[in-house]
């Protein structure tokens, strides 16, 4: 086989019994060269390799074509059939991988990617493929398998008769396969064959394998050989026994520099160049020679010179077409393309980027997965990396050139779409995930995410369609492919993850949701969302996982950096001394334990920032869909999706990352928990609660109706109508309470209520008040209940912790009954279940984490015991002085901190020792066990010590809130639902405000909004309570509420008369319907009059009445 015309033509001749000539001829022999047939006339060849009866062709795109005998799987087509024309090799692990080099053995093949990954396929006898002992086999390997056991990237690959070799970075050579004649460089007596690649001693630059022998070019410039030598193929003179397992130096004449080597079945050839003195090197070109050791009429055992009249410059690797370079593109090419055309002024808008030749080149790049996977990389320690910032800048620069036409942009998007279809293969036909499992196969997907072709999805249908294909392929990746892509994103795309990648994918998801709601799903009640919605959500989940990986990596780097800095600097730390007999209610460290005093300078080396937890590069809120925040998707539709598709189950994030987009469990927004804003999730929860309440009401009515029909609980009216003696209290949970006996009355009602009653709609009545509960009275009830329950006066909470940390934490020594904690949990559950805007409960977040069964840690301890947590951080960040031995460091640590695995606690007024582990008081805390000590301490304080009081609280909460949907909330989000949002910016009510009798331009309305902006924080809380019944904002802030401003007549009324004709007018105050968030606002004559009335109303009101 020969390559002509810079790789654009390939000719072959000779034996063709298996189609190894590749031009579809049925003749067994071809005496004249004929052109090899390729699927595309544009194919340009970079390298060829010939086996016993098969041929491999490597194109400039990095793709492999094969033809010839396939009975041993050596074609890598996924079957054992042969091929008489060039057929693309894309089965197995090699799919879409950019290949830099190929080699053909007798009946097996090998390839090396741009990043140094090695692939092998074909006959596996004698372990020649090097797949490892766990994959040792004799059956043919029909598709390319990646060699996962190689410790470093490869630089050279070679295949022989029944053995293989690779040279890795660092010039280390590894062999695998048959060793019958010592061709692996090892004794046949000790190693008959090897199914794993094993290293040999020495450093090497090149290797060439024959049928049963090996040639190696050492870094010292000498050629070495081993293996069979019965025909002199080792070139090292006569060898006893006809083979040698020891490396022998080939007798290359002195003064010759070896440029390249090649081995046939029983012969060898070496390309050399004569070394010239330095002073002559610029005068005459070096003389090139070919040194051979082959088999003419008699075997030659030493190299001999081959004379040529003229020997042109030859490539250093056999089979390469020097004029055919790979088509991968680098950032330099993009940047250069943006420069003005030669001869044009610097201000000209035309450039190489918009010339047809460059556009065609770029189009072919995007249409070829292998070329794109090989492009825009920079050298890395282990493999090629993407400089994401520079790439985005270069992409945007050339995309924004004024000379670009819409046709050219469409051409590039069309080419990228074709490339994605080639990437996906037959996934639509087979239904199986594409075999994209490692970084070399998916790097181009990251490049597409950075490309400007997907920027304008709202303005360009081509961009939207391209993004559909991109997320479709990405979401269909197998688990290993997803892992490879997320690791690539975490390592290479961190700098642009927030503002480019996440922004684009989230923007697509929002666009897909909006488009779906405008289509059949939103207009005709179709129950199936378009597939691109779920595909986009899965890709966004993968990016969220990459964000986690970055945060974990940053944390690890901080710890390593802290360990390296330890012993170099001494820091002044403010830490708290923890006494063994603490009066603060915080468990002490026992009689022996102590910490550095807060007022003394510590001489203990501290790891700078070792306890600091770095933030992820992308805040969690940036993953949340704006389309859900703005209400594009009704919560009712999501509830149906959650019940129908996800079976009312919220998968764990680990499970979600493995779901395919067509899996029904992935076809619910709630399932993609990280992408759903808490306020939307709260709406869905309220829909579910309403659904359950209605369902309970229907069941109650059916039971009543059945009983009435059986027991005569009805009568016929005079006009023939059916009158049911219906007790409406059976359909609600009536709570009738006295304001001055709120706790006692509430506890009695809740204790008497059945579990099913607690899930009925609330109807609260305050004794002596006429207000009808349509929501506002309930909010007032929860507000007052919270003020009494969630206070130190209730006796439920630890006063010392409240004073120190300003949070409410359970008092493990409380004298209250368990039922009191149960009531606390029920009240909390009712607040969530009935959609109350918030309770005035100053709980730490860790209480809600415990309710959601999330693990607690040192950060949670800091909420209730900040001084202890600070001391523990110091303890964890301590490192030994530089130069101190491990034994001395441990002794120094133990003598300094004097800690053991016991703590002193206060129990019924007495101080007792609590062991954190068996025999803990006799076990010293050491540098290696300090983390365990802190973990056990946190577990005892946050979990074990309060179990007796927390369990009834948890049961009370669960008695009301047992919905699977609640499991979608995190502890932090649940805390926001219970305690409300901190947003008290009343102007956030303005965009959604509704006016009845007024308009937004009415003078009174304009004055009102101006006055609301001037209110202080307490006045804002009073206004909010006056209008809505709660001084807390719902999750998502005040923008979640709709305020109704209703005209309520004149500003004054006649209050009486004085004498004849005189009258007294009284200023009317604003009133409110809290159930409907309605403010009844009289028409005041001035802003001052309105301000006076408004302040009087919000500061002097309590109770409910009817007009």
Coordinates of N, CA and C in Angstrom, one line a residue, residues 390-560:
X390 N -9.7 31.1 27.4 CA -9.1 31.5 26.1 C -10.0 31.1 24.9
X391 N -10.5 29.8 25.1 CA -11.3 29.3 24.0 C -12.6 30.1 23.8
X392 N -13.3 30.4 24.9 CA -14.5 31.2 24.8 C -14.2 32.5 24.2
X393 N -13.1 33.2 24.6 CA -12.7 34.5 24.1 C -12.5 34.4 22.6
X394 N -11.7 33.4 22.2 CA -11.4 33.2 20.8 C -12.7 32.9 19.9
X395 N -13.5 32.0 20.5 CA -14.8 31.7 19.8 C -15.6 33.0 19.6
X396 N -15.8 33.7 20.7 CA -16.7 34.9 20.6 C -16.1 36.0 19.7
X397 N -14.8 36.1 19.7 CA -14.1 37.1 18.8 C -14.4 36.8 17.3
X398 N -14.3 35.6 16.9 CA -14.5 35.3 15.5 C -16.0 35.3 15.1
X399 N -16.8 34.9 16.1 CA -18.2 34.8 15.8 C -18.9 36.2 15.7
X400 N -18.3 37.1 16.3 CA -18.9 38.5 16.3 C -18.3 39.4 15.2
X401 N -17.5 38.8 14.4 CA -17.0 39.6 13.2 C -18.2 40.1 12.4
X402 N -18.1 41.3 12.0 CA -19.2 41.9 11.2 C -19.4 41.3 9.8
X403 N -18.3 40.7 9.3 CA -18.4 40.1 8.0 C -19.0 38.7 7.9
X404 N -19.4 38.2 9.1 CA -20.0 36.9 9.1 C -21.4 37.1 8.5
X405 N -21.9 36.1 7.8 CA -23.2 36.1 7.2 C -24.1 35.0 8.0
X406 N -25.4 35.2 7.9 CA -26.3 34.2 8.5 C -26.1 32.9 7.8
X407 N -25.8 32.9 6.6 CA -25.6 31.6 5.8 C -24.4 30.9 6.4
X408 N -23.3 31.6 6.7 CA -22.2 30.9 7.2 C -22.4 30.4 8.6
X409 N -23.1 31.2 9.4 CA -23.4 30.7 10.8 C -24.3 29.4 10.7
X410 N -25.3 29.4 9.8 CA -26.1 28.3 9.6 C -25.3 27.1 9.1
X411 N -24.3 27.3 8.2 CA -23.5 26.2 7.7 C -22.7 25.6 8.9
X412 N -22.2 26.4 9.8 CA -21.5 25.8 10.9 C -22.4 25.0 11.9
X413 N -23.6 25.5 12.1 CA -24.5 24.8 13.0 C -25.0 23.5 12.3
X414 N -25.2 23.6 11.0 CA -25.6 22.3 10.3 C -24.4 21.3 10.4
X415 N -23.2 21.7 10.3 CA -22.1 20.8 10.4 C -22.0 20.2 11.8
X416 N -22.2 21.0 12.8 CA -22.1 20.5 14.2 C -23.2 19.5 14.4
X417 N -24.4 19.8 13.8 CA -25.5 18.9 14.0 C -25.2 17.5 13.4
X418 N -24.6 17.5 12.2 CA -24.1 16.3 11.5 C -23.1 15.6 12.4
X419 N -22.2 16.3 13.0 CA -21.2 15.7 13.8 C -21.8 15.0 15.0
X420 N -22.8 15.6 15.6 CA -23.5 15.0 16.8 C -24.3 13.8 16.4
X421 N -24.8 13.7 15.2 CA -25.5 12.5 14.7 C -24.5 11.4 14.5
X422 N -23.3 11.7 14.0 CA -22.2 10.7 13.9 C -21.8 10.3 15.2
X423 N -21.7 11.2 16.2 CA -21.3 10.8 17.5 C -22.3 9.8 18.1
X424 N -23.6 10.1 18.0 CA -24.6 9.3 18.6 C -24.7 7.9 18.0
X425 N -24.2 7.8 16.7 CA -24.3 6.4 16.1 C -25.7 6.0 15.9
X426 N -26.0 4.8 16.2 CA -27.3 4.2 16.0 C -28.1 4.2 17.3
X427 N -27.9 5.2 18.2 CA -28.6 5.1 19.5 C -30.1 5.2 19.3
X428 N -30.6 5.9 18.3 CA -32.0 6.0 18.1 C -32.6 4.7 17.7
X429 N -31.8 3.9 16.9 CA -32.2 2.6 16.4 C -32.1 1.6 17.4
X430 N -31.0 1.5 18.1 CA -30.7 0.4 19.1 C -31.4 0.7 20.4
X431 N -31.5 2.0 20.7 CA -32.1 2.4 22.1 C -31.0 2.3 23.2
X432 N -29.8 1.9 22.8 CA -28.7 1.8 23.8 C -27.9 3.1 23.8
X433 N -27.3 3.3 25.0 CA -26.4 4.4 25.2 C -25.2 4.3 24.3
X434 N -24.7 5.3 23.6 CA -23.5 5.3 22.8 C -22.3 4.9 23.6
X435 N -21.4 4.2 23.0 CA -20.2 3.7 23.7 C -19.2 4.9 23.8
X436 N -19.6 5.9 24.5 CA -18.7 7.0 24.8 C -18.4 6.9 26.3
X437 N -17.2 6.5 26.6 CA -16.9 6.1 28.0 C -15.7 6.9 28.6
X438 N -14.9 7.5 27.8 CA -13.7 8.2 28.4 C -13.5 9.6 27.8
X439 N -12.6 10.3 28.3 CA -12.4 11.7 28.0 C -12.2 12.0 26.6
X440 N -11.3 11.2 25.9 CA -11.0 11.4 24.5 C -12.3 11.3 23.6
X441 N -13.3 10.7 24.1 CA -14.5 10.6 23.3 C -15.5 11.7 23.5
X442 N -15.4 12.5 24.6 CA -16.4 13.5 25.0 C -15.8 14.9 25.1
X443 N -14.5 15.0 24.8 CA -13.9 16.4 25.0 C -14.6 17.4 24.0
X444 N -15.0 16.9 22.8 CA -15.6 17.8 21.8 C -17.0 18.3 22.3
X445 N -17.7 17.5 23.1 CA -19.0 18.0 23.7 C -18.8 19.2 24.5
X446 N -17.7 19.2 25.3 CA -17.4 20.4 26.1 C -17.0 21.6 25.2
X447 N -16.3 21.3 24.1 CA -16.0 22.4 23.1 C -17.3 23.0 22.6
X448 N -18.3 22.1 22.3 CA -19.6 22.6 21.7 C -20.3 23.5 22.8
X449 N -20.2 23.1 24.0 CA -20.8 23.9 25.1 C -20.2 25.3 25.2
X450 N -19.0 25.4 24.8 CA -18.3 26.7 24.8 C -18.4 27.5 23.6
X451 N -18.9 26.8 22.5 CA -19.0 27.5 21.2 C -20.1 28.5 21.2
X452 N -20.0 29.5 20.4 CA -21.0 30.5 20.3 C -22.2 30.1 19.5
X453 N -22.2 28.9 18.9 CA -23.3 28.4 18.0 C -24.5 28.2 18.8
X454 N -24.4 28.0 20.2 CA -25.6 27.7 21.0 C -25.9 28.9 21.9
X455 N -25.4 30.1 21.6 CA -25.6 31.2 22.5 C -27.0 31.8 22.3
X456 N -27.5 31.9 21.1 CA -28.7 32.7 20.9 C -29.9 31.8 20.6
X457 N -30.2 30.9 21.6 CA -31.3 29.9 21.4 C -32.7 30.6 21.3
X458 N -32.8 31.8 22.0 CA -34.1 32.5 21.9 C -34.4 33.2 20.6
X459 N -33.3 33.5 19.9 CA -33.4 34.2 18.6 C -33.3 33.3 17.4
X460 N -32.6 32.2 17.6 CA -32.3 31.3 16.4 C -32.8 29.9 16.6
X461 N -33.7 29.5 15.7 CA -34.2 28.1 15.8 C -33.1 27.1 15.5
X462 N -32.1 27.5 14.7 CA -31.0 26.6 14.4 C -30.2 26.3 15.7
X463 N -30.0 27.4 16.5 CA -29.3 27.2 17.7 C -30.0 26.4 18.7
X464 N -31.3 26.5 18.7 CA -32.2 25.7 19.6 C -32.1 24.3 19.2
X465 N -32.3 24.0 17.9 CA -32.2 22.6 17.4 C -30.9 22.0 17.7
X466 N -29.8 22.7 17.5 CA -28.5 22.2 17.8 C -28.3 21.9 19.2
X467 N -28.8 22.7 20.1 CA -28.7 22.5 21.5 C -29.6 21.2 21.9
X468 N -30.7 21.0 21.2 CA -31.5 19.8 21.5 C -30.6 18.6 21.2
X469 N -29.9 18.6 20.1 CA -29.1 17.4 19.7 C -27.9 17.3 20.8
X470 N -27.4 18.4 21.2 CA -26.3 18.3 22.1 C -26.7 17.7 23.5
X471 N -27.8 18.2 24.0 CA -28.2 17.7 25.3 C -28.8 16.3 25.2
X472 N -29.3 16.0 24.0 CA -29.8 14.6 23.7 C -28.7 13.6 23.8
X473 N -27.6 13.9 23.1 CA -26.4 13.0 23.2 C -25.8 13.0 24.5
X474 N -25.6 14.1 25.2 CA -24.9 14.2 26.5 C -25.7 13.4 27.5
X475 N -27.1 13.6 27.5 CA -27.9 12.9 28.5 C -28.0 11.4 28.3
X476 N -27.6 11.0 27.1 CA -27.7 9.5 26.8 C -26.4 8.8 27.1
X477 N -25.4 9.5 27.5 CA -24.1 8.9 27.8 C -24.2 7.8 28.9
X478 N -23.4 6.8 28.8 CA -23.4 5.8 29.9 C -22.8 6.3 31.1
X479 N -22.9 5.6 32.2 CA -22.4 6.1 33.5 C -20.9 6.5 33.4
X480 N -20.1 5.7 32.8 CA -18.7 6.0 32.7 C -18.4 7.2 31.8
X481 N -19.2 7.4 30.8 CA -19.1 8.6 29.9 C -19.5 9.9 30.7
X482 N -20.6 9.8 31.5 CA -21.0 10.9 32.3 C -19.9 11.3 33.3
X483 N -19.3 10.3 33.9 CA -18.2 10.5 34.8 C -17.1 11.2 34.2
X484 N -16.7 10.7 33.0 CA -15.6 11.4 32.2 C -15.9 12.8 31.9
X485 N -17.1 13.1 31.5 CA -17.5 14.5 31.1 C -17.5 15.4 32.3
X486 N -18.1 14.9 33.4 CA -18.2 15.8 34.6 C -16.8 16.0 35.1
X487 N -15.9 15.0 35.1 CA -14.5 15.3 35.5 C -13.8 16.3 34.6
X488 N -14.1 16.2 33.3 CA -13.5 17.1 32.4 C -14.0 18.5 32.7
X489 N -15.3 18.7 32.9 CA -15.9 20.0 33.2 C -15.2 20.5 34.5
X490 N -15.1 19.7 35.5 CA -14.6 20.1 36.8 C -13.1 20.6 36.7
X491 N -12.4 19.9 35.8 CA -10.9 20.2 35.7 C -10.6 21.3 34.7
X492 N -11.4 21.4 33.6 CA -11.0 22.3 32.5 C -11.9 23.5 32.3
X493 N -13.2 23.3 32.8 CA -14.2 24.4 32.5 C -14.6 25.2 33.8
X494 N -13.8 25.0 34.9 CA -14.2 25.7 36.1 C -14.3 27.2 35.9
X495 N -13.4 27.8 35.2 CA -13.3 29.2 35.1 C -14.5 29.8 34.3
X496 N -15.2 29.0 33.5 CA -16.3 29.5 32.7 C -17.6 28.8 33.1
X497 N -17.6 27.9 34.1 CA -18.7 27.1 34.4 C -19.9 27.9 34.8
X498 N -19.8 29.0 35.6 CA -20.9 29.8 36.1 C -21.5 30.6 34.9
X499 N -20.6 31.4 34.3 CA -21.1 32.5 33.4 C -21.3 32.0 32.0
X500 N -20.8 30.9 31.6 CA -21.0 30.4 30.3 C -21.7 29.1 30.2
X501 N -21.2 28.0 30.8 CA -21.7 26.7 30.6 C -23.1 26.5 31.3
X502 N -23.1 26.8 32.6 CA -24.4 26.6 33.4 C -25.4 27.6 32.9
X503 N -25.0 28.8 32.6 CA -25.9 29.8 32.1 C -26.6 29.4 30.8
X504 N -25.8 28.8 29.9 CA -26.3 28.4 28.6 C -27.3 27.2 28.7
X505 N -26.8 26.2 29.5 CA -27.7 25.0 29.7 C -29.0 25.3 30.4
X506 N -28.8 26.1 31.5 CA -30.1 26.5 32.2 C -31.0 27.4 31.3
X507 N -30.4 28.2 30.5 CA -31.2 29.0 29.6 C -31.9 28.2 28.6
X508 N -31.2 27.1 28.1 CA -31.9 26.2 27.2 C -33.1 25.5 27.9
X509 N -32.8 25.0 29.1 CA -33.9 24.3 29.9 C -35.1 25.3 30.1
X510 N -34.9 26.5 30.4 CA -36.0 27.5 30.5 C -36.7 27.7 29.2
X511 N -35.9 27.8 28.1 CA -36.5 28.0 26.8 C -37.4 26.7 26.4
X512 N -36.9 25.5 26.8 CA -37.6 24.3 26.4 C -38.9 24.2 27.2
X513 N -38.9 24.6 28.5 CA -40.1 24.6 29.3 C -41.1 25.6 28.8
X514 N -40.6 26.8 28.4 CA -41.5 27.9 27.9 C -42.1 27.4 26.6
X515 N -41.3 26.8 25.7 CA -41.8 26.3 24.4 C -42.8 25.2 24.6
X516 N -42.6 24.3 25.6 CA -43.5 23.2 25.9 C -44.9 23.8 26.3
X517 N -44.8 24.8 27.2 CA -46.1 25.3 27.7 C -46.9 26.1 26.6
X518 N -46.2 26.5 25.5 CA -46.9 27.2 24.4 C -47.4 26.1 23.4
X519 N -46.9 24.9 23.5 CA -47.2 23.9 22.6 C -48.4 23.0 23.1
X520 N -48.5 21.8 22.5 CA -49.5 20.8 22.9 C -49.6 20.5 24.4
X521 N -48.4 20.5 25.1 CA -48.4 20.1 26.5 C -49.2 21.2 27.3
X522 N -48.9 22.5 27.0 CA -49.6 23.5 27.7 C -51.0 23.9 27.3
X523 N -51.2 23.7 26.0 CA -52.5 24.2 25.4 C -53.6 23.1 25.3
X524 N -53.2 21.9 25.1 CA -54.1 20.8 24.8 C -54.1 19.7 25.9
X525 N -53.4 20.0 27.0 CA -53.4 19.0 28.1 C -52.7 17.8 27.8
X526 N -51.8 17.8 26.8 CA -50.9 16.6 26.5 C -50.1 16.3 27.8
X527 N -50.1 15.0 28.2 CA -49.4 14.7 29.4 C -47.9 14.3 29.2
X528 N -47.4 14.6 28.0 CA -46.0 14.3 27.8 C -45.2 15.5 27.4
X529 N -44.2 15.9 28.3 CA -43.3 17.0 28.0 C -42.4 16.6 26.8
X530 N -42.0 17.5 26.0 CA -41.0 17.2 24.9 C -39.8 16.6 25.6
X531 N -39.1 15.6 24.9 CA -38.0 15.0 25.5 C -36.8 15.9 25.8
X532 N -36.6 17.0 25.0 CA -35.5 17.8 25.3 C -35.6 18.5 26.6
X533 N -36.7 18.6 27.2 CA -36.8 19.2 28.6 C -36.1 18.3 29.6
X534 N -36.4 17.0 29.6 CA -35.8 16.1 30.5 C -34.3 15.9 30.2
X535 N -34.0 15.9 28.9 CA -32.6 15.8 28.5 C -31.8 17.0 29.1
X536 N -32.3 18.2 28.9 CA -31.6 19.3 29.4 C -31.4 19.3 30.9
X537 N -32.5 18.9 31.6 CA -32.4 18.8 33.1 C -31.3 17.9 33.5
X538 N -31.1 16.7 32.9 CA -30.1 15.8 33.2 C -28.7 16.4 33.0
X539 N -28.5 17.1 31.9 CA -27.2 17.7 31.7 C -27.0 18.8 32.7
X540 N -28.0 19.5 33.1 CA -27.8 20.5 34.2 C -27.4 19.8 35.5
X541 N -28.0 18.7 35.8 CA -27.7 17.9 37.0 C -26.2 17.5 36.9
X542 N -25.7 17.1 35.7 CA -24.3 16.7 35.6 C -23.4 17.9 35.9
X543 N -23.8 19.0 35.4 CA -23.0 20.2 35.7 C -23.0 20.5 37.2
X544 N -24.1 20.3 37.9 CA -24.2 20.5 39.3 C -23.2 19.5 40.0
X545 N -23.2 18.3 39.5 CA -22.3 17.3 40.1 C -20.8 17.8 39.9
X546 N -20.5 18.3 38.7 CA -19.2 18.8 38.4 C -18.8 19.9 39.4
X547 N -19.8 20.7 39.7 CA -19.6 21.8 40.7 C -19.3 21.2 42.0
X548 N -19.9 20.1 42.4 CA -19.5 19.4 43.7 C -18.1 18.9 43.6
X549 N -17.7 18.4 42.5 CA -16.4 17.9 42.4 C -15.3 19.0 42.5
X550 N -15.6 20.1 42.0 CA -14.7 21.3 42.1 C -14.6 21.7 43.6
X551 N -15.7 21.8 44.3 CA -15.7 22.2 45.7 C -14.9 21.2 46.5
X552 N -15.1 19.9 46.2 CA -14.3 18.9 47.0 C -12.9 18.9 46.7
X553 N -12.5 19.2 45.4 CA -11.1 19.4 45.0 C -10.5 20.6 45.7
X554 N -11.2 21.7 45.8 CA -10.7 22.9 46.4 C -10.5 22.7 47.9
X555 N -11.4 21.9 48.5 CA -11.3 21.6 49.9 C -10.0 20.8 50.2
X556 N -9.8 19.8 49.3 CA -8.6 19.0 49.5 C -7.4 19.8 49.3
X557 N -7.4 20.7 48.3 CA -6.2 21.5 48.1 C -5.9 22.4 49.3
X558 N -7.0 22.9 49.9 CA -6.8 23.8 51.1 C -6.2 23.0 52.2
X559 N -6.7 21.8 52.4 CA -6.1 20.9 53.5 C -4.6 20.6 53.2
X560 N -4.3 20.3 51.9 CA -2.9 20.0 51.6 C -2.0 21.2 51.8

